[in-house]
PDB file of C-alpha atoms in Angstrom:
ATOM      1  CA  MET A 965     236.297  39.765 291.036  1.00 47.00           C
ATOM      2  CA  ALA A 966     237.577  38.300 287.763  1.00 44.00           C
ATOM      3  CA  PRO A 967     236.441  39.903 284.485  1.00 46.00           C
ATOM      4  CA  ALA A 968     233.503  38.281 282.759  1.00 43.00           C
ATOM      5  CA  SER A 969     235.655  36.894 279.947  1.00 40.00           C
ATOM      6  CA  LEU A 970     237.998  35.224 282.417  1.00 38.00           C
ATOM      7  CA  THR A 971     235.069  33.819 284.365  1.00 36.00           C
ATOM      8  CA  ARG A 972     233.790  32.121 281.240  1.00 38.00           C
ATOM      9  CA  LEU A 973     237.227  30.690 280.496  1.00 36.00           C
ATOM     10  CA  THR A 974     237.667  29.246 283.983  1.00 37.00           C
ATOM     11  CA  ASN A 975     234.277  27.538 283.842  1.00 39.00           C
ATOM     12  CA  PRO A 976     233.540  26.924 280.154  1.00 37.00           C
ATOM     13  CA  LEU A 977     231.265  23.928 280.393  1.00 38.00           C
ATOM     14  CA  PRO A 978     228.043  25.287 281.998  1.00 39.00           C
ATOM     15  CA  CYS A 979     225.705  27.027 279.563  1.00 41.00           C
ATOM     16  CA  ALA A 980     224.975  30.302 281.396  1.00 40.00           C
ATOM     17  CA  SER A 981     223.166  31.929 278.471  1.00 42.00           C
ATOM     18  CA  PRO A 982     221.858  29.284 276.071  1.00 45.00           C
ATOM     19  CA  SER A 983     222.754  29.801 272.436  1.00 45.00           C
ATOM     20  CA  PRO A 984     220.193  28.968 269.699  1.00 45.00           C
ATOM     21  CA  ARG A 985     221.655  25.478 269.565  1.00 47.00           C
ATOM     22  CA  CYS A 986     221.024  25.062 273.285  1.00 45.00           C
ATOM     23  CA  ARG A 987     217.388  26.112 273.246  1.00 47.00           C
ATOM     24  CA  ARG A 988     214.763  23.496 273.691  1.00 50.00           C
ATOM     25  CA  ARG A 989     213.689  21.835 270.493  1.00 50.00           C
ATOM     26  CA  PRO A 990     210.744  19.507 270.053  1.00 52.00           C
ATOM     27  CA  GLY A 991     211.725  15.926 270.544  1.00 52.00           C
ATOM     28  CA  ARG A 992     215.123  16.612 272.098  1.00 49.00           C
ATOM     29  CA  SER A 993     215.655  15.248 275.562  1.00 51.00           C
ATOM     30  CA  PRO A 994     217.367  17.237 278.359  1.00 51.00           C
ATOM     31  CA  PRO A 995     220.559  15.085 278.188  1.00 49.00           C
ATOM     32  CA  ALA A 996     220.845  15.766 274.454  1.00 48.00           C
ATOM     33  CA  ARG A 997     220.400  19.505 275.010  1.00 47.00           C
ATOM     34  CA  ALA A 998     223.087  19.449 277.728  1.00 46.00           C
ATOM     35  CA  ALA A 999     225.522  17.642 275.426  1.00 46.00           C
ATOM     36  CA  ALA A1000     224.998  20.184 272.632  1.00 46.00           C
ATOM     37  CA  CYS A1001     225.364  22.999 275.138  1.00 46.00           C
ATOM     38  CA  GLY A1002     228.670  21.549 276.324  1.00 47.00           C
ATOM     39  CA  VAL A1003     230.031  21.416 272.757  1.00 44.00           C
ATOM     40  CA  VAL A1004     229.087  25.053 272.090  1.00 44.00           C
ATOM     41  CA  SER A1005     230.602  26.205 275.395  1.00 46.00           C
ATOM     42  CA  ARG A1006     233.837  24.366 274.717  1.00 48.00           C
ATOM     43  CA  ARG A1007     234.100  25.879 271.236  1.00 50.00           C
ATOM     44  CA  ARG A1008     233.412  29.343 272.646  1.00 50.00           C
ATOM     45  CA  ALA A1009     236.074  28.873 275.340  1.00 44.00           C
ATOM     46  CA  VAL A1010     238.674  27.706 272.793  1.00 41.00           C
ATOM     47  CA  SER A1011     237.837  30.652 270.537  1.00 45.00           C
ATOM     48  CA  GLU A1012     238.159  33.139 273.418  1.00 45.00           C
ATOM     49  CA  MET A1013     241.471  31.651 274.512  1.00 41.00           C
ATOM     50  CA  ALA A1014     242.821  31.954 270.960  1.00 43.00           C
ATOM     51  CA  ILE A1015     241.744  35.606 270.776  1.00 40.00           C
ATOM     52  CA  LEU A1016     243.247  36.446 274.150  1.00 38.00           C
ATOM     53  CA  GLY A1017     246.442  34.610 273.276  1.00 42.00           C
ATOM     54  CA  GLY A1018     246.780  36.546 270.026  1.00 43.00           C
ATOM     55  CA  ALA A1019     246.212  39.848 271.787  1.00 38.00           C
ATOM     56  CA  ALA A1020     248.811  39.013 274.414  1.00 36.00           C
ATOM     57  CA  ALA A1021     251.341  38.100 271.725  1.00 39.00           C
ATOM     58  CA  ALA A1022     250.682  41.323 269.847  1.00 38.00           C
ATOM     59  CA  ALA A1023     251.093  43.366 273.020  1.00 36.00           C
ATOM     60  CA  ALA A1024     254.340  41.592 273.831  1.00 35.00           C
ATOM     61  CA  SER A1025     255.737  42.281 270.357  1.00 37.00           C
ATOM     62  CA  CYS A1026     255.021  45.997 270.759  1.00 35.00           C
ATOM     63  CA  CYS A1027     256.793  46.298 274.083  1.00 33.00           C
ATOM     64  CA  VAL A1028     260.382  47.529 273.720  1.00 34.00           C
ATOM     65  CA  ASP A1029     262.734  47.653 276.682  1.00 37.00           C
ATOM     66  CA  LEU A1030     265.354  50.266 275.929  1.00 35.00           C
ATOM     67  CA  PHE A1031     268.827  49.261 276.992  1.00 37.00           C
ATOM     68  CA  PHE A1032     269.185  52.305 279.199  1.00 37.00           C
ATOM     69  CA  ALA A1033     266.069  51.380 281.185  1.00 37.00           C
ATOM     70  CA  HIS A1034     267.337  47.967 282.315  1.00 36.00           C
ATOM     71  CA  THR A1035     268.215  47.383 285.900  1.00 33.00           C
ATOM     72  CA  PRO A1036     271.775  46.029 286.363  1.00 37.00           C
ATOM     73  CA  ALA A1037     270.508  42.542 287.186  1.00 36.00           C
ATOM     74  CA  ARG A1038     268.241  42.397 284.169  1.00 37.00           C
ATOM     75  CA  ALA A1039     270.849  43.900 281.853  1.00 36.00           C
ATOM     76  CA  ALA A1040     273.259  41.216 282.939  1.00 37.00           C
ATOM     77  CA  THR A1041     270.645  38.559 282.134  1.00 36.00           C
ATOM     78  CA  LEU A1042     269.860  39.926 278.671  1.00 40.00           C
ATOM     79  CA  GLU A1043     273.393  40.881 277.660  1.00 43.00           C
ATOM     80  CA  PRO A1044     276.106  39.445 279.895  1.00 43.00           C
ATOM     81  CA  ASP A1045     278.845  41.601 278.321  1.00 44.00           C
ATOM     82  CA  VAL A1046     277.240  44.955 279.198  1.00 41.00           C
ATOM     83  CA  ILE A1047     279.773  46.685 281.432  1.00 47.00           C
ATOM     84  CA  ARG A1048     278.320  49.983 282.585  1.00 64.00           C
ATOM     85  CA  TYR A1049     275.824  52.740 281.948  1.00 79.00           C
ATOM     86  CA  ARG A1050     276.420  56.438 282.388  1.00 92.00           C
ATOM     87  CA  LYS A1051     275.135  59.862 281.423  1.00 94.00           C
ATOM     88  CA  LEU A1052     277.430  62.432 279.845  1.00 95.00           C
ATOM     89  CA  ASP A1053     277.336  66.187 280.401  1.00 94.00           C
ATOM     90  CA  SER A1054     275.800  66.610 276.929  1.00 94.00           C
ATOM     91  CA  GLY A1055     272.782  64.569 278.026  1.00 95.00           C
ATOM     92  CA  VAL A1056     273.830  61.463 276.083  1.00 97.00           C
ATOM     93  CA  LYS A1057     273.158  58.177 277.894  1.00 96.00           C
ATOM     94  CA  LEU A1058     275.419  55.304 276.898  1.00 95.00           C
ATOM     95  CA  GLU A1059     276.508  51.804 277.718  1.00 95.00           C
ATOM     96  CA  ASP A1060     279.752  50.048 276.872  1.00 94.00           C
ATOM     97  CA  VAL A1061     278.593  46.752 275.416  1.00 94.00           C
ATOM     98  CA  VAL A1062     281.994  45.448 274.325  1.00 95.00           C
ATOM     99  CA  ASP A1063     285.382  46.919 275.267  1.00 93.00           C
ATOM    100  CA  GLY A1064     287.744  47.157 272.325  1.00 94.00           C
ATOM    101  CA  GLU A1065     291.398  46.228 272.423  1.00 92.00           C
ATOM    102  CA  GLY A1066     292.891  48.565 269.820  1.00 88.00           C
ATOM    103  CA  PRO A1067     293.824  52.262 269.798  1.00 92.00           C
ATOM    104  CA  GLU A1068     291.509  54.654 271.626  1.00 95.00           C
ATOM    105  CA  ALA A1069     289.640  57.275 269.628  1.00 97.00           C
ATOM    106  CA  ARG A1070     290.327  60.860 270.664  1.00 96.00           C
ATOM    107  CA  GLU A1071     288.784  64.165 269.650  1.00 94.00           C
ATOM    108  CA  GLY A1072     290.184  65.233 266.274  1.00 94.00           C
ATOM    109  CA  ASP A1073     290.899  61.656 265.096  1.00 96.00           C
ATOM    110  CA  VAL A1074     289.451  60.253 261.894  1.00 96.00           C
ATOM    111  CA  VAL A1075     287.509  57.076 262.627  1.00 97.00           C
ATOM    112  CA  GLN A1076     285.710  54.356 260.702  1.00 97.00           C
ATOM    113  CA  PHE A1077     282.620  52.775 262.223  1.00 98.00           C
ATOM    114  CA  ASN A1078     279.351  50.967 261.632  1.00 98.00           C
ATOM    115  CA  TYR A1079     276.121  52.008 263.276  1.00 97.00           C
ATOM    116  CA  VAL A1080     272.451  51.197 263.642  1.00 96.00           C
ATOM    117  CA  CYS A1081     270.007  54.031 264.339  1.00 96.00           C
ATOM    118  CA  ARG A1082     266.589  53.505 265.907  1.00 96.00           C
ATOM    119  CA  ARG A1083     263.882  55.682 267.339  1.00 95.00           C
ATOM    120  CA  ALA A1084     263.495  55.684 271.120  1.00 91.00           C
ATOM    121  CA  ASN A1085     260.495  53.335 270.783  1.00 92.00           C
ATOM    122  CA  GLY A1086     262.697  50.746 269.058  1.00 93.00           C
ATOM    123  CA  TYR A1087     261.615  51.293 265.456  1.00 94.00           C
ATOM    124  CA  PHE A1088     264.410  50.910 262.917  1.00 94.00           C
ATOM    125  CA  VAL A1089     265.574  54.050 261.077  1.00 94.00           C
ATOM    126  CA  HIS A1090     268.882  53.297 259.339  1.00 94.00           C
ATOM    127  CA  SER A1091     271.962  51.083 259.473  1.00 95.00           C
ATOM    128  CA  THR A1092     275.290  50.819 257.686  1.00 96.00           C
ATOM    129  CA  VAL A1093     274.935  47.033 257.895  1.00 94.00           C
ATOM    130  CA  ASP A1094     272.427  45.371 255.561  1.00 90.00           C
ATOM    131  CA  GLN A1095     269.862  43.463 257.607  1.00 84.00           C
ATOM    132  CA  PHE A1096     269.611  40.647 255.067  1.00 89.00           C
ATOM    133  CA  SER A1097     273.014  40.188 253.437  1.00 90.00           C
ATOM    134  CA  GLY A1098     275.128  41.337 256.393  1.00 88.00           C
ATOM    135  CA  GLU A1099     277.211  43.527 254.101  1.00 92.00           C
ATOM    136  CA  SER A1100     278.348  46.810 255.612  1.00 93.00           C
ATOM    137  CA  LYS A1101     279.196  50.278 254.334  1.00 94.00           C
ATOM    138  CA  PRO A1102     281.214  51.799 257.169  1.00 96.00           C
ATOM    139  CA  VAL A1103     281.273  55.548 257.734  1.00 96.00           C
ATOM    140  CA  THR A1104     284.566  57.457 257.915  1.00 97.00           C
ATOM    141  CA  LEU A1105     284.398  60.792 259.728  1.00 96.00           C
ATOM    142  CA  ALA A1106     286.524  63.138 261.805  1.00 96.00           C
ATOM    143  CA  LEU A1107     285.755  63.582 265.499  1.00 95.00           C
ATOM    144  CA  ASP A1108     285.907  67.359 265.284  1.00 86.00           C
ATOM    145  CA  GLY A1109     282.307  68.353 265.965  1.00 74.00           C
ATOM    146  CA  LYS A1110     281.984  70.028 262.551  1.00 86.00           C
ATOM    147  CA  GLU A1111     280.843  67.134 260.345  1.00 91.00           C
ATOM    148  CA  MET A1112     279.471  64.700 262.911  1.00 95.00           C
ATOM    149  CA  ILE A1113     276.509  65.246 265.207  1.00 96.00           C
ATOM    150  CA  ARG A1114     277.839  66.177 268.627  1.00 95.00           C
ATOM    151  CA  GLY A1115     276.080  63.395 270.496  1.00 96.00           C
ATOM    152  CA  LEU A1116     277.633  60.681 268.355  1.00 97.00           C
ATOM    153  CA  LYS A1117     281.080  62.284 268.624  1.00 96.00           C
ATOM    154  CA  ASP A1118     280.729  62.162 272.420  1.00 96.00           C
ATOM    155  CA  VAL A1119     279.848  58.474 272.159  1.00 97.00           C
ATOM    156  CA  ILE A1120     282.837  57.512 269.999  1.00 97.00           C
ATOM    157  CA  VAL A1121     285.498  59.541 271.830  1.00 96.00           C
ATOM    158  CA  GLY A1122     287.121  57.151 274.310  1.00 96.00           C
ATOM    159  CA  MET A1123     286.141  53.979 272.436  1.00 97.00           C
ATOM    160  CA  LYS A1124     288.815  51.478 271.464  1.00 96.00           C
ATOM    161  CA  THR A1125     289.000  49.722 268.123  1.00 96.00           C
ATOM    162  CA  GLY A1126     286.637  46.752 268.123  1.00 96.00           C
ATOM    163  CA  GLY A1127     284.497  48.241 270.878  1.00 97.00           C
ATOM    164  CA  LYS A1128     280.724  48.590 270.814  1.00 97.00           C
ATOM    165  CA  ARG A1129     278.510  51.151 272.515  1.00 97.00           C
ATOM    166  CA  ARG A1130     274.799  51.907 272.660  1.00 96.00           C
ATOM    167  CA  ALA A1131     273.617  55.424 273.300  1.00 97.00           C
ATOM    168  CA  LEU A1132     270.479  57.508 273.596  1.00 97.00           C
ATOM    169  CA  ILE A1133     271.199  60.828 271.893  1.00 97.00           C
ATOM    170  CA  PRO A1134     268.836  63.729 272.698  1.00 97.00           C
ATOM    171  CA  PRO A1135     267.797  65.995 269.801  1.00 97.00           C
ATOM    172  CA  GLN A1136     269.730  69.043 271.042  1.00 96.00           C
ATOM    173  CA  VAL A1137     273.012  67.209 270.330  1.00 96.00           C
ATOM    174  CA  GLY A1138     271.670  65.264 267.362  1.00 96.00           C
ATOM    175  CA  TYR A1139     270.693  66.350 263.855  1.00 96.00           C
ATOM    176  CA  THR A1140     270.394  70.066 264.535  1.00 94.00           C
ATOM    177  CA  ASP A1141     271.440  70.727 260.938  1.00 92.00           C
ATOM    178  CA  GLU A1142     270.634  68.640 257.844  1.00 91.00           C
ATOM    179  CA  SER A1143     274.265  68.804 256.729  1.00 92.00           C
ATOM    180  CA  LEU A1144     275.533  66.919 259.782  1.00 95.00           C
ATOM    181  CA  GLN A1145     276.784  63.353 259.477  1.00 96.00           C
ATOM    182  CA  PRO A1146     276.314  60.444 259.484  1.00 96.00           C
ATOM    183  CA  ILE A1147     273.355  60.497 257.125  1.00 93.00           C
ATOM    184  CA  PRO A1148     272.267  58.057 254.399  1.00 92.00           C
ATOM    185  CA  GLU A1149     272.919  58.964 250.783  1.00 89.00           C
ATOM    186  CA  GLU A1150     269.690  57.315 249.574  1.00 90.00           C
ATOM    187  CA  PHE A1151     266.630  59.562 249.521  1.00 93.00           C
ATOM    188  CA  GLY A1152     264.273  57.239 251.428  1.00 91.00           C
ATOM    189  CA  PRO A1153     266.515  56.455 254.429  1.00 89.00           C
ATOM    190  CA  ARG A1154     267.728  60.074 254.495  1.00 93.00           C
ATOM    191  CA  ARG A1155     264.176  61.386 254.621  1.00 93.00           C
ATOM    192  CA  SER A1156     263.247  58.855 257.297  1.00 91.00           C
ATOM    193  CA  LEU A1157     266.190  59.872 259.496  1.00 93.00           C
ATOM    194  CA  LEU A1158     265.623  63.622 259.164  1.00 94.00           C
ATOM    195  CA  SER A1159     261.891  63.231 259.844  1.00 94.00           C
ATOM    196  CA  HIS A1160     262.825  62.009 263.351  1.00 94.00           C
ATOM    197  CA  ALA A1161     265.571  64.583 263.963  1.00 94.00           C
ATOM    198  CA  LYS A1162     263.570  66.340 266.693  1.00 95.00           C
ATOM    199  CA  GLU A1163     263.284  63.277 268.909  1.00 96.00           C
ATOM    200  CA  PRO A1164     265.812  61.174 270.861  1.00 96.00           C
ATOM    201  CA  LEU A1165     267.577  58.561 268.747  1.00 97.00           C
ATOM    202  CA  VAL A1166     269.265  55.340 269.818  1.00 96.00           C
ATOM    203  CA  PHE A1167     272.607  54.556 268.183  1.00 97.00           C
ATOM    204  CA  GLU A1168     274.482  51.276 268.355  1.00 97.00           C
ATOM    205  CA  VAL A1169     278.068  51.902 267.275  1.00 98.00           C
ATOM    206  CA  GLN A1170     280.974  49.581 266.509  1.00 97.00           C
ATOM    207  CA  LEU A1171     284.353  51.268 266.103  1.00 97.00           C
ATOM    208  CA  LEU A1172     286.329  49.592 263.319  1.00 97.00           C
ATOM    209  CA  LYS A1173     289.431  51.749 262.909  1.00 95.00           C
ATOM    210  CA  VAL A1174     291.175  54.836 264.207  1.00 96.00           C
ATOM    211  CA  LEU A1175     292.935  56.292 261.159  1.00 92.00           C
TER     212      LEU A1175
END
């Protein structure tokens, strides 16, 4: 059985429960009362449809499909250049979004890269690329496991210059120490990032150079 609200929307014209405007008034004929009732019902139906439509839009905007949850068919529909998805021994889940064509990054190399960091629910945390101007402040770090968080090092090792990867990094290979990089210099973004250090973080990485 359809919910009451849907029942009213599918049959908006009859006046099931007369409003004050639909009640009998002296001197008003039945046809006039029916016409007024029809106007009120139509307005109520339009109002309900607007409310339901707004709620549906709000719910849709809150739904975030993480890249690692896509089925292959759907991933191909959303991002045709996604190549593969895999899980590393460290627990990191990653996808190669774009294969690079330059030198491959190896453990111990110094690399330059841009990244975007988000929480697992999709909320933005930090990025080296300005969302409005498009200007970037790339990070330069060594892939030695001493400066960089282990999970991100595992993501970058094996990438080629120009390549892009997305990865879900669990907290045990993430910011286990506040001194680990990459981390924003500004107080606000730095505080925001460290406040989510105990939860999985999603990184989108573009390798710019292997130095």
